[in-house]
Amino acid sequence: MAAAESSLPDSTQIIVAAITAAIIEHRLAPGAKLTEQKIAAIYGVSRTIVRQALFQLARDHLVTLEPARGAFVSQPSVEEAQQVFAVRRMLEQHLVEEFCEKAVASDFRALRAHLKQEQAVVSRVDVTGRTRLLGDFHVLMAERIGNHVLAQILSELISRCALITLMYQSSRAAQHSSDEHVNILKALEARDVAKAKALMEAHLLATESSLLYHPRTSSADLAQALGSYAA
Ligand SMILES: [Zn+2]
């Protein structure tokens, strides 16, 4: 999860976390309008609090603020999507190296426990929680070795990736992703840095190549949905 700023009031953080989760779990579509008044009513808070939350989400690139129109769930461009994945690949090559160097027995146990939970969830049909658990595997690696800066940056990038896979309709099965995590962990446990790095690179490339780079139109936006038939 994108770590909310500790300087923000609790109610702001709760709204940031709730909207982030809704985007990651694909309950909120790209382009969906986020009406300040409705959100304020749902959470029983002032519009100022909601506005602070929307500003934070805009900083995380999950929300786009448009002058005089309001806030919308972001619709990342193909170029932006490719850049987000490229940055993840760079960072996670470093992550694998650092993990192999620093991990102790309890870190491997933590990852094994996480994968057990992940496998149990991906084998069920419910989508909720699945996308988040898959992303958490990567963040957990950084957290276990105490690299909180990397954990926070990765967590933000992974939220953006979830939005991207939602927008560009990934054909990739969650089971496939989780099986690759299992293989990455095996290489990490063997402290085979070269193999773990290669598997991580292939894992991220496979996720990206499963994306269909023709944006799916949001059903909430009628004009856009109808406009797509004209092309
Ligand atoms: Zn993964």
Tab-separated table of C-alpha atoms and ligand atoms in Angstrom:
chain	number	residue	atom	x	y	z
A	1	MET	CA	0.000	0.000	0.000
A	2	ALA	CA	1.194	3.477	-0.688
A	3	ALA	CA	2.197	4.701	2.732
A	4	ALA	CA	0.085	7.697	3.600
A	5	GLU	CA	1.938	10.682	4.962
A	6	SER	CA	2.068	10.537	8.727
A	7	SER	CA	1.418	14.286	8.839
A	8	LEU	CA	-2.088	13.774	7.434
A	9	PRO	CA	-5.019	13.339	9.826
A	10	ASP	CA	-6.210	9.772	10.418
A	11	SER	CA	-9.486	10.237	8.561
A	12	THR	CA	-7.559	11.437	5.499
A	13	GLN	CA	-5.324	8.378	5.663
A	14	ILE	CA	-8.344	6.081	5.949
A	15	ILE	CA	-9.839	7.555	2.762
A	16	VAL	CA	-6.498	7.345	0.915
A	17	ALA	CA	-6.155	3.675	1.926
A	18	ALA	CA	-9.765	2.849	1.003
A	19	ILE	CA	-9.590	4.422	-2.466
A	20	THR	CA	-6.154	2.883	-3.127
A	21	ALA	CA	-7.500	-0.555	-2.152
A	22	ALA	CA	-10.577	-0.078	-4.365
A	23	ILE	CA	-8.337	0.733	-7.352
A	24	ILE	CA	-5.920	-2.146	-6.708
A	25	GLU	CA	-8.755	-4.617	-6.206
A	26	HIS	CA	-10.343	-3.377	-9.446
A	27	ARG	CA	-13.519	-2.117	-7.795
A	28	LEU	CA	-12.934	1.389	-9.168
A	29	ALA	CA	-12.325	1.694	-12.905
A	30	PRO	CA	-9.888	4.052	-14.640
A	31	GLY	CA	-11.681	7.283	-15.475
A	32	ALA	CA	-14.278	6.861	-12.715
A	33	LYS	CA	-15.317	10.196	-11.209
A	34	LEU	CA	-14.580	10.653	-7.526
A	35	THR	CA	-17.130	13.120	-6.268
A	36	GLU	CA	-15.956	15.001	-3.170
A	37	GLN	CA	-19.454	15.333	-1.760
A	38	LYS	CA	-20.297	11.629	-2.117
A	39	ILE	CA	-17.026	10.533	-0.527
A	40	ALA	CA	-17.545	13.006	2.320
A	41	ALA	CA	-21.012	11.545	2.924
A	42	ILE	CA	-19.771	7.925	2.831
A	43	TYR	CA	-17.095	8.589	5.449
A	44	GLY	CA	-18.958	11.245	7.410
A	45	VAL	CA	-16.125	13.755	7.072
A	46	SER	CA	-15.736	17.281	5.733
A	47	ARG	CA	-14.944	18.002	2.112
A	48	THR	CA	-11.615	19.465	3.247
A	49	ILE	CA	-10.581	16.037	4.524
A	50	VAL	CA	-11.678	14.425	1.249
A	51	ARG	CA	-9.769	17.053	-0.753
A	52	GLN	CA	-6.592	16.305	1.248
A	53	ALA	CA	-7.036	12.600	0.496
A	54	LEU	CA	-7.523	13.292	-3.221
A	55	PHE	CA	-4.361	15.457	-3.269
A	56	GLN	CA	-2.391	12.608	-1.719
A	57	LEU	CA	-3.813	10.134	-4.259
A	58	ALA	CA	-2.885	12.536	-7.068
A	59	ARG	CA	0.673	12.568	-5.740
A	60	ASP	CA	0.620	8.755	-5.871
A	61	HIS	CA	-0.550	9.064	-9.535
A	62	LEU	CA	-3.687	7.036	-8.852
A	63	VAL	CA	-5.989	10.024	-9.191
A	64	THR	CA	-5.984	12.893	-11.685
A	65	LEU	CA	-7.300	16.293	-10.609
A	66	GLU	CA	-8.839	18.312	-13.404
A	67	PRO	CA	-9.518	22.007	-12.846
A	68	ALA	CA	-13.252	22.761	-12.713
A	69	ARG	CA	-14.104	19.095	-13.429
A	70	GLY	CA	-12.967	17.374	-10.258
A	71	ALA	CA	-11.122	14.154	-9.437
A	72	PHE	CA	-10.982	10.993	-11.537
A	73	VAL	CA	-9.244	7.637	-11.253
A	74	SER	CA	-6.138	8.038	-13.447
A	75	GLN	CA	-5.924	6.609	-16.940
A	76	PRO	CA	-2.214	5.993	-17.458
A	77	SER	CA	-0.996	6.235	-21.058
A	78	VAL	CA	0.775	3.334	-22.764
A	79	GLU	CA	4.054	5.253	-22.509
A	80	GLU	CA	3.587	5.840	-18.774
A	81	ALA	CA	2.672	2.180	-18.264
A	82	GLN	CA	5.850	1.054	-20.014
A	83	GLN	CA	7.939	3.466	-17.934
A	84	VAL	CA	6.408	2.224	-14.671
A	85	PHE	CA	7.240	-1.391	-15.557
A	86	ALA	CA	10.758	-0.428	-16.683
A	87	VAL	CA	11.466	1.308	-13.366
A	88	ARG	CA	10.127	-1.701	-11.453
A	89	ARG	CA	12.451	-4.021	-13.384
A	90	MET	CA	15.458	-1.839	-12.514
A	91	LEU	CA	14.572	-1.562	-8.836
A	92	GLU	CA	13.735	-5.219	-8.421
A	93	GLN	CA	17.041	-6.382	-9.902
A	94	HIS	CA	18.651	-4.472	-7.060
A	95	LEU	CA	16.092	-5.836	-4.590
A	96	VAL	CA	16.931	-9.443	-5.480
A	97	GLU	CA	20.656	-8.768	-5.072
A	98	GLU	CA	20.214	-7.070	-1.719
A	99	PHE	CA	17.842	-9.769	-0.501
A	100	CYS	CA	20.284	-12.564	-1.392
A	101	GLU	CA	23.007	-10.706	0.460
A	102	LYS	CA	21.092	-9.863	3.644
A	103	ALA	CA	18.283	-12.382	4.141
A	104	VAL	CA	18.369	-14.667	7.173
A	105	ALA	CA	16.306	-17.789	7.931
A	106	SER	CA	13.359	-15.821	9.362
A	107	ASP	CA	13.113	-13.751	6.150
A	108	PHE	CA	12.756	-16.892	4.043
A	109	ARG	CA	10.159	-18.214	6.500
A	110	ALA	CA	8.186	-14.957	6.151
A	111	LEU	CA	8.209	-15.191	2.342
A	112	ARG	CA	7.228	-18.879	2.443
A	113	ALA	CA	4.322	-18.052	4.764
A	114	HIS	CA	3.243	-15.259	2.447
A	115	LEU	CA	3.328	-17.539	-0.610
A	116	LYS	CA	1.240	-20.134	1.187
A	117	GLN	CA	-1.432	-17.497	1.776
A	118	GLU	CA	-1.071	-16.251	-1.811
A	119	GLN	CA	-1.504	-19.737	-3.298
A	120	ALA	CA	-4.602	-20.320	-1.183
A	121	VAL	CA	-6.146	-17.070	-2.402
A	122	VAL	CA	-5.270	-17.392	-6.120
A	123	SER	CA	-6.815	-20.865	-6.257
A	124	ARG	CA	-10.137	-19.384	-5.169
A	125	VAL	CA	-12.281	-17.442	-7.574
A	126	ASP	CA	-12.573	-14.212	-5.617
A	127	VAL	CA	-10.522	-11.444	-7.147
A	128	THR	CA	-10.601	-9.280	-4.040
A	129	GLY	CA	-7.348	-9.404	-2.168
A	130	ARG	CA	-5.606	-11.433	-4.863
A	131	THR	CA	-3.975	-8.547	-6.712
A	132	ARG	CA	-2.874	-7.021	-3.438
A	133	LEU	CA	-1.299	-10.255	-2.142
A	134	LEU	CA	0.597	-10.711	-5.407
A	135	GLY	CA	2.050	-7.204	-5.088
A	136	ASP	CA	2.794	-7.639	-1.402
A	137	PHE	CA	5.291	-10.428	-2.183
A	138	HIS	CA	7.586	-7.828	-3.768
A	139	VAL	CA	7.119	-5.226	-1.036
A	140	LEU	CA	7.654	-7.861	1.676
A	141	MET	CA	11.090	-8.716	0.235
A	142	ALA	CA	12.179	-5.085	0.651
A	143	GLU	CA	10.625	-4.775	4.106
A	144	ARG	CA	12.226	-7.957	5.438
A	145	ILE	CA	15.730	-6.711	4.661
A	146	GLY	CA	14.921	-3.325	6.218
A	147	ASN	CA	14.976	-1.270	3.006
A	148	HIS	CA	11.922	0.837	3.835
A	149	VAL	CA	12.639	3.416	1.127
A	150	LEU	CA	12.561	0.733	-1.545
A	151	ALA	CA	9.479	-0.851	0.066
A	152	GLN	CA	7.606	2.457	-0.091
A	153	ILE	CA	8.609	3.277	-3.673
A	154	LEU	CA	7.772	-0.266	-4.813
A	155	SER	CA	4.442	-0.138	-3.064
A	156	GLU	CA	3.557	3.030	-4.992
A	157	LEU	CA	4.734	1.574	-8.296
A	158	ILE	CA	2.790	-1.642	-7.680
A	159	SER	CA	-0.412	0.335	-7.051
A	160	ARG	CA	0.167	2.072	-10.383
A	161	CYS	CA	0.787	-1.325	-12.035
A	162	ALA	CA	-2.549	-2.583	-10.675
A	163	LEU	CA	-4.249	0.401	-12.276
A	164	ILE	CA	-2.383	-0.281	-15.524
A	165	THR	CA	-3.340	-3.983	-15.623
A	166	LEU	CA	-6.931	-2.965	-14.956
A	167	MET	CA	-6.878	-0.445	-17.776
A	168	TYR	CA	-5.093	-2.618	-20.294
A	169	GLN	CA	-6.924	-5.803	-19.357
A	170	SER	CA	-4.306	-8.351	-18.453
A	171	SER	CA	-4.916	-11.834	-19.832
A	172	ARG	CA	-2.525	-13.258	-17.279
A	173	ALA	CA	-3.746	-15.695	-14.669
A	174	ALA	CA	-2.994	-14.930	-11.033
A	175	GLN	CA	-1.971	-18.565	-10.550
A	176	HIS	CA	0.816	-18.116	-13.090
A	177	SER	CA	2.164	-15.067	-11.260
A	178	SER	CA	2.136	-16.840	-7.920
A	179	ASP	CA	3.910	-19.933	-9.327
A	180	GLU	CA	6.676	-17.624	-10.544
A	181	HIS	CA	6.983	-16.210	-7.030
A	182	VAL	CA	7.524	-19.760	-5.772
A	183	ASN	CA	10.381	-20.245	-8.258
A	184	ILE	CA	11.928	-16.880	-7.349
A	185	LEU	CA	11.862	-17.850	-3.678
A	186	LYS	CA	13.581	-21.179	-4.466
A	187	ALA	CA	16.414	-19.340	-6.221
A	188	LEU	CA	16.665	-16.862	-3.322
A	189	GLU	CA	16.860	-19.723	-0.816
A	190	ALA	CA	19.668	-21.259	-2.867
A	191	ARG	CA	21.307	-17.775	-2.824
A	192	ASP	CA	21.582	-18.083	-6.589
A	193	VAL	CA	21.645	-14.338	-7.352
A	194	ALA	CA	21.975	-14.700	-11.134
A	195	LYS	CA	19.059	-17.130	-11.352
A	196	ALA	CA	16.842	-15.117	-8.991
A	197	LYS	CA	17.524	-11.934	-10.989
A	198	ALA	CA	16.740	-13.670	-14.284
A	199	LEU	CA	13.506	-15.128	-12.885
A	200	MET	CA	12.419	-11.753	-11.496
A	201	GLU	CA	13.128	-10.033	-14.831
A	202	ALA	CA	11.139	-12.702	-16.704
A	203	HIS	CA	8.301	-12.459	-14.168
A	204	LEU	CA	7.921	-8.684	-14.632
A	205	LEU	CA	8.307	-8.884	-18.416
A	206	ALA	CA	5.625	-11.587	-18.586
A	207	THR	CA	3.222	-9.417	-16.576
A	208	GLU	CA	3.804	-6.486	-18.892
A	209	SER	CA	3.606	-8.503	-22.098
A	210	SER	CA	0.218	-9.885	-21.050
A	211	LEU	CA	-1.220	-6.380	-21.294
A	212	LEU	CA	-3.279	-5.432	-24.289
A	213	TYR	CA	-2.234	-1.909	-25.015
A	214	HIS	CA	-5.641	-0.795	-26.264
A	215	PRO	CA	-7.339	0.932	-23.364
A	216	ARG	CA	-10.568	-0.579	-22.157
A	217	THR	CA	-13.194	2.131	-21.896
A	218	SER	CA	-14.791	2.779	-18.581
A	219	SER	CA	-18.447	1.804	-18.602
A	220	ALA	CA	-19.115	4.742	-16.263
A	221	ASP	CA	-18.155	7.178	-19.011
A	222	LEU	CA	-20.898	6.889	-21.613
A	223	ALA	CA	-19.436	9.407	-24.074
A	224	GLN	CA	-16.128	7.597	-24.118
A	225	ALA	CA	-17.727	4.153	-24.408
A	226	LEU	CA	-19.850	5.244	-27.360
A	227	GLY	CA	-16.983	7.169	-28.949
A	228	SER	CA	-14.905	4.001	-29.184
A	229	TYR	CA	-17.341	2.523	-31.725
A	230	ALA	CA	-16.730	5.398	-34.112
A	231	ALA	CA	-13.037	4.563	-34.578
B	1	ZN	ZN	4.966	-10.739	-8.684
